[in-house]
């Protein structure tokens, strides 16, 4: 129900930013660059998160969102703890030097287990191998989202996207994995694979 507001909301933001550019005075190029970044930022965050709204609107919506978040966050947690303790080989040194292959593998395994246990706990009749595959795909999408966010932060020379959560950064630092995982999970549901 909330997705019908996404398009008009982005259009309104675009129009407001463009009006700032036109009426912005001398430095029109800098204003246009700022407006572009603002619109892209909204699309980058709100677009993927709108899939949570679409999932919530489905009959099993609450369970879908719980499962997707569990798969991603349990995988993230395992990747962090195993990677920080046992990680030796860098996963993507140019994007995020602290992420390791060992952490990534541990995260995928944890996501697969979270998917299997989550489908059982939520009463979803998903076969064992299908639940493991779901965990691997959603966990992998989450890791990709985390790497993309690391690349964006590196491009802007910042460590975190904010300081809302002490020691963890901003809200986007907590949600970056979901930005890639939620659209994939939504497609998985729409294809009736769960």
Short mmCIF file of N, CA and C in Angstrom, two decimals, residues 107-191:
data_model
loop_
_atom_site.label_atom_id
_atom_site.label_comp_id
_atom_site.label_asym_id
_atom_site.label_seq_id
_atom_site.Cartn_x
_atom_site.Cartn_y
_atom_site.Cartn_z
N UNK A 107 29.79 -16.09 7.12
CA UNK A 107 28.53 -15.37 6.98
C UNK A 107 27.53 -16.11 6.11
N UNK A 108 28.02 -16.67 5.01
CA UNK A 108 27.12 -17.44 4.13
C UNK A 108 26.59 -18.69 4.82
N UNK A 109 27.46 -19.40 5.53
CA UNK A 109 27.02 -20.60 6.26
C UNK A 109 26.00 -20.22 7.32
N UNK A 110 26.26 -19.14 8.05
CA UNK A 110 25.32 -18.70 9.08
C UNK A 110 23.99 -18.27 8.46
N UNK A 111 24.03 -17.62 7.30
CA UNK A 111 22.79 -17.22 6.61
C UNK A 111 21.99 -18.44 6.18
N UNK A 112 22.68 -19.46 5.72
CA UNK A 112 22.00 -20.70 5.32
C UNK A 112 21.34 -21.37 6.51
N UNK A 113 22.06 -21.43 7.63
CA UNK A 113 21.48 -22.02 8.84
C UNK A 113 20.32 -21.18 9.37
N UNK A 114 20.47 -19.86 9.30
CA UNK A 114 19.39 -18.96 9.75
C UNK A 114 18.15 -19.15 8.89
N UNK A 115 18.34 -19.35 7.60
CA UNK A 115 17.21 -19.58 6.71
C UNK A 115 16.51 -20.89 7.05
N UNK A 116 17.29 -21.93 7.21
CA UNK A 116 16.70 -23.24 7.54
C UNK A 116 15.96 -23.19 8.87
N UNK A 117 16.62 -22.65 9.91
CA UNK A 117 15.99 -22.58 11.23
C UNK A 117 14.82 -21.59 11.22
N UNK A 118 14.97 -20.48 10.49
CA UNK A 118 13.92 -19.47 10.44
C UNK A 118 12.65 -19.97 9.77
N UNK A 119 12.81 -20.69 8.66
CA UNK A 119 11.61 -21.22 8.00
C UNK A 119 10.89 -22.22 8.90
N UNK A 120 11.66 -22.99 9.66
CA UNK A 120 11.03 -23.94 10.59
C UNK A 120 10.33 -23.20 11.73
N UNK A 121 11.03 -22.24 12.32
CA UNK A 121 10.48 -21.51 13.47
C UNK A 121 9.23 -20.71 13.09
N UNK A 122 9.20 -20.21 11.85
CA UNK A 122 8.06 -19.40 11.40
C UNK A 122 6.96 -20.23 10.75
N UNK A 123 7.13 -21.56 10.75
CA UNK A 123 6.10 -22.44 10.22
C UNK A 123 5.93 -22.40 8.72
N UNK A 124 7.02 -22.14 8.00
CA UNK A 124 6.96 -22.09 6.54
C UNK A 124 7.36 -23.45 5.98
N UNK A 125 6.52 -24.03 5.12
CA UNK A 125 6.81 -25.36 4.58
C UNK A 125 7.83 -25.31 3.42
N UNK A 126 9.07 -24.99 3.75
CA UNK A 126 10.12 -24.89 2.74
C UNK A 126 11.03 -26.10 2.89
N UNK A 127 11.27 -26.85 1.80
CA UNK A 127 12.17 -28.00 1.89
C UNK A 127 13.57 -27.59 2.36
N UNK A 128 14.27 -28.54 2.96
CA UNK A 128 15.59 -28.30 3.54
C UNK A 128 16.56 -27.65 2.55
N UNK A 129 16.74 -28.26 1.38
CA UNK A 129 17.70 -27.73 0.40
C UNK A 129 17.27 -26.37 -0.13
N UNK A 130 15.98 -26.17 -0.29
CA UNK A 130 15.47 -24.87 -0.76
C UNK A 130 15.75 -23.78 0.27
N UNK A 131 15.60 -24.12 1.55
CA UNK A 131 15.88 -23.12 2.59
C UNK A 131 17.36 -22.79 2.65
N UNK A 132 18.23 -23.79 2.43
CA UNK A 132 19.67 -23.51 2.40
C UNK A 132 20.03 -22.63 1.21
N UNK A 133 19.44 -22.91 0.05
CA UNK A 133 19.68 -22.10 -1.14
C UNK A 133 19.20 -20.67 -0.92
N UNK A 134 18.02 -20.52 -0.33
CA UNK A 134 17.51 -19.18 -0.01
C UNK A 134 18.50 -18.43 0.87
N UNK A 135 19.00 -19.08 1.91
CA UNK A 135 19.96 -18.44 2.80
C UNK A 135 21.24 -18.03 2.09
N UNK A 136 21.73 -18.89 1.20
CA UNK A 136 22.95 -18.57 0.46
C UNK A 136 22.74 -17.37 -0.47
N UNK A 137 21.61 -17.34 -1.17
CA UNK A 137 21.35 -16.24 -2.12
C UNK A 137 21.11 -14.93 -1.38
N UNK A 138 20.28 -14.95 -0.35
CA UNK A 138 19.98 -13.72 0.39
C UNK A 138 21.21 -13.26 1.17
N UNK A 139 21.93 -14.20 1.77
CA UNK A 139 23.16 -13.84 2.47
C UNK A 139 24.20 -13.26 1.54
N UNK A 140 24.33 -13.85 0.34
CA UNK A 140 25.26 -13.32 -0.66
C UNK A 140 24.87 -11.93 -1.13
N UNK A 141 23.56 -11.71 -1.33
CA UNK A 141 23.08 -10.38 -1.73
C UNK A 141 23.37 -9.37 -0.63
N UNK A 142 23.20 -9.78 0.61
CA UNK A 142 23.50 -8.90 1.74
C UNK A 142 24.97 -8.52 1.79
N UNK A 143 25.84 -9.50 1.55
CA UNK A 143 27.28 -9.21 1.55
C UNK A 143 27.65 -8.26 0.41
N UNK A 144 27.00 -8.43 -0.73
CA UNK A 144 27.25 -7.53 -1.86
C UNK A 144 26.83 -6.11 -1.50
N UNK A 145 25.66 -5.97 -0.85
CA UNK A 145 25.21 -4.65 -0.41
C UNK A 145 26.18 -4.00 0.55
N UNK A 146 26.75 -4.79 1.45
CA UNK A 146 27.73 -4.28 2.40
C UNK A 146 29.00 -3.82 1.68
N UNK A 147 29.44 -4.57 0.69
CA UNK A 147 30.63 -4.18 -0.07
C UNK A 147 30.39 -2.91 -0.89
N UNK A 148 29.21 -2.81 -1.49
CA UNK A 148 28.90 -1.60 -2.26
C UNK A 148 28.90 -0.37 -1.35
N UNK A 149 28.30 -0.51 -0.17
CA UNK A 149 28.29 0.60 0.79
C UNK A 149 29.72 0.95 1.21
N UNK A 150 30.58 -0.04 1.40
CA UNK A 150 31.99 0.23 1.73
C UNK A 150 32.65 1.01 0.60
N UNK A 151 32.35 0.65 -0.65
CA UNK A 151 32.91 1.37 -1.79
C UNK A 151 32.44 2.81 -1.85
N UNK A 152 31.18 3.03 -1.54
CA UNK A 152 30.64 4.40 -1.53
C UNK A 152 31.32 5.22 -0.44
N UNK A 153 31.46 4.64 0.75
CA UNK A 153 32.13 5.36 1.84
C UNK A 153 33.58 5.67 1.48
N UNK A 154 34.25 4.72 0.86
CA UNK A 154 35.65 4.94 0.45
C UNK A 154 35.73 6.07 -0.58
N UNK A 155 34.77 6.11 -1.51
CA UNK A 155 34.77 7.16 -2.53
C UNK A 155 34.58 8.54 -1.90
N UNK A 156 33.84 8.61 -0.80
CA UNK A 156 33.59 9.89 -0.14
C UNK A 156 34.53 10.13 1.05
N UNK A 157 35.49 9.21 1.24
CA UNK A 157 36.52 9.34 2.29
C UNK A 157 35.91 9.46 3.69
N UNK A 158 34.92 8.59 3.98
CA UNK A 158 34.33 8.56 5.32
C UNK A 158 34.39 7.12 5.84
N UNK A 159 34.51 7.01 7.16
CA UNK A 159 34.55 5.69 7.77
C UNK A 159 33.15 5.12 7.97
N UNK A 160 32.23 5.96 8.44
CA UNK A 160 30.85 5.55 8.69
C UNK A 160 29.91 6.56 8.05
N UNK A 161 28.64 6.15 7.89
CA UNK A 161 27.67 7.07 7.29
C UNK A 161 27.05 8.00 8.33
N UNK A 162 27.42 7.85 9.58
CA UNK A 162 26.90 8.70 10.64
C UNK A 162 27.42 8.22 11.98
N UNK A 163 26.88 8.80 13.05
CA UNK A 163 27.30 8.38 14.39
C UNK A 163 26.10 8.11 15.30
N UNK A 164 24.99 7.69 14.68
CA UNK A 164 23.76 7.44 15.43
C UNK A 164 23.94 6.32 16.45
N UNK A 165 24.63 5.24 16.03
CA UNK A 165 24.82 4.08 16.91
C UNK A 165 26.29 4.01 17.29
N UNK A 166 26.65 4.38 18.53
CA UNK A 166 28.06 4.42 18.93
C UNK A 166 28.78 3.09 18.65
N UNK A 167 29.92 3.17 17.97
CA UNK A 167 30.71 1.99 17.64
C UNK A 167 30.26 1.29 16.38
N UNK A 168 29.09 1.64 15.86
CA UNK A 168 28.56 0.97 14.67
C UNK A 168 28.35 1.92 13.50
N UNK A 169 28.32 3.21 13.75
CA UNK A 169 28.11 4.17 12.67
C UNK A 169 26.68 4.64 12.60
N UNK A 170 26.26 4.96 11.38
CA UNK A 170 24.92 5.49 11.17
C UNK A 170 23.92 4.41 10.82
N UNK A 171 22.69 4.83 10.60
CA UNK A 171 21.63 3.88 10.29
C UNK A 171 21.92 3.14 8.98
N UNK A 172 22.48 3.83 8.00
CA UNK A 172 22.79 3.18 6.73
C UNK A 172 23.84 2.10 6.90
N UNK A 173 24.74 2.25 7.86
CA UNK A 173 25.74 1.21 8.13
C UNK A 173 25.08 -0.07 8.65
N UNK A 174 23.91 0.05 9.26
CA UNK A 174 23.18 -1.12 9.76
C UNK A 174 22.26 -1.71 8.69
N UNK A 175 21.85 -0.89 7.73
CA UNK A 175 20.86 -1.35 6.74
C UNK A 175 21.45 -1.67 5.38
N UNK A 176 22.74 -1.43 5.18
CA UNK A 176 23.32 -1.56 3.84
C UNK A 176 23.13 -2.95 3.24
N UNK A 177 23.20 -3.98 4.05
CA UNK A 177 23.04 -5.35 3.54
C UNK A 177 21.60 -5.59 3.06
N UNK A 178 20.64 -4.99 3.75
CA UNK A 178 19.25 -5.18 3.37
C UNK A 178 18.91 -4.50 2.04
N UNK A 179 19.67 -3.49 1.66
CA UNK A 179 19.38 -2.77 0.42
C UNK A 179 19.47 -3.68 -0.80
N UNK A 180 20.33 -4.67 -0.74
CA UNK A 180 20.44 -5.63 -1.84
C UNK A 180 19.62 -6.89 -1.57
N UNK A 181 19.51 -7.26 -0.29
CA UNK A 181 18.84 -8.52 0.06
C UNK A 181 17.32 -8.43 -0.09
N UNK A 182 16.71 -7.31 0.28
CA UNK A 182 15.25 -7.21 0.23
C UNK A 182 14.67 -7.33 -1.18
N UNK A 183 15.24 -6.65 -2.18
CA UNK A 183 14.69 -6.85 -3.54
C UNK A 183 14.83 -8.29 -4.02
N UNK A 184 15.94 -8.95 -3.70
CA UNK A 184 16.13 -10.34 -4.11
C UNK A 184 15.13 -11.24 -3.38
N UNK A 185 14.93 -11.00 -2.10
CA UNK A 185 13.97 -11.79 -1.33
C UNK A 185 12.56 -11.59 -1.89
N UNK A 186 12.22 -10.35 -2.23
CA UNK A 186 10.90 -10.06 -2.81
C UNK A 186 10.70 -10.84 -4.11
N UNK A 187 11.72 -10.83 -4.97
CA UNK A 187 11.61 -11.58 -6.22
C UNK A 187 11.46 -13.09 -5.96
N UNK A 188 12.17 -13.58 -4.96
CA UNK A 188 12.10 -14.98 -4.57
C UNK A 188 10.65 -15.34 -4.19
N UNK A 189 10.02 -14.46 -3.40
CA UNK A 189 8.64 -14.68 -2.99
C UNK A 189 7.70 -14.60 -4.19
N UNK A 190 7.91 -13.59 -5.06
CA UNK A 190 7.03 -13.42 -6.23
C UNK A 190 7.15 -14.60 -7.20
N UNK A 191 8.31 -15.22 -7.24
CA UNK A 191 8.48 -16.40 -8.10
C UNK A 191 7.89 -17.66 -7.44
#
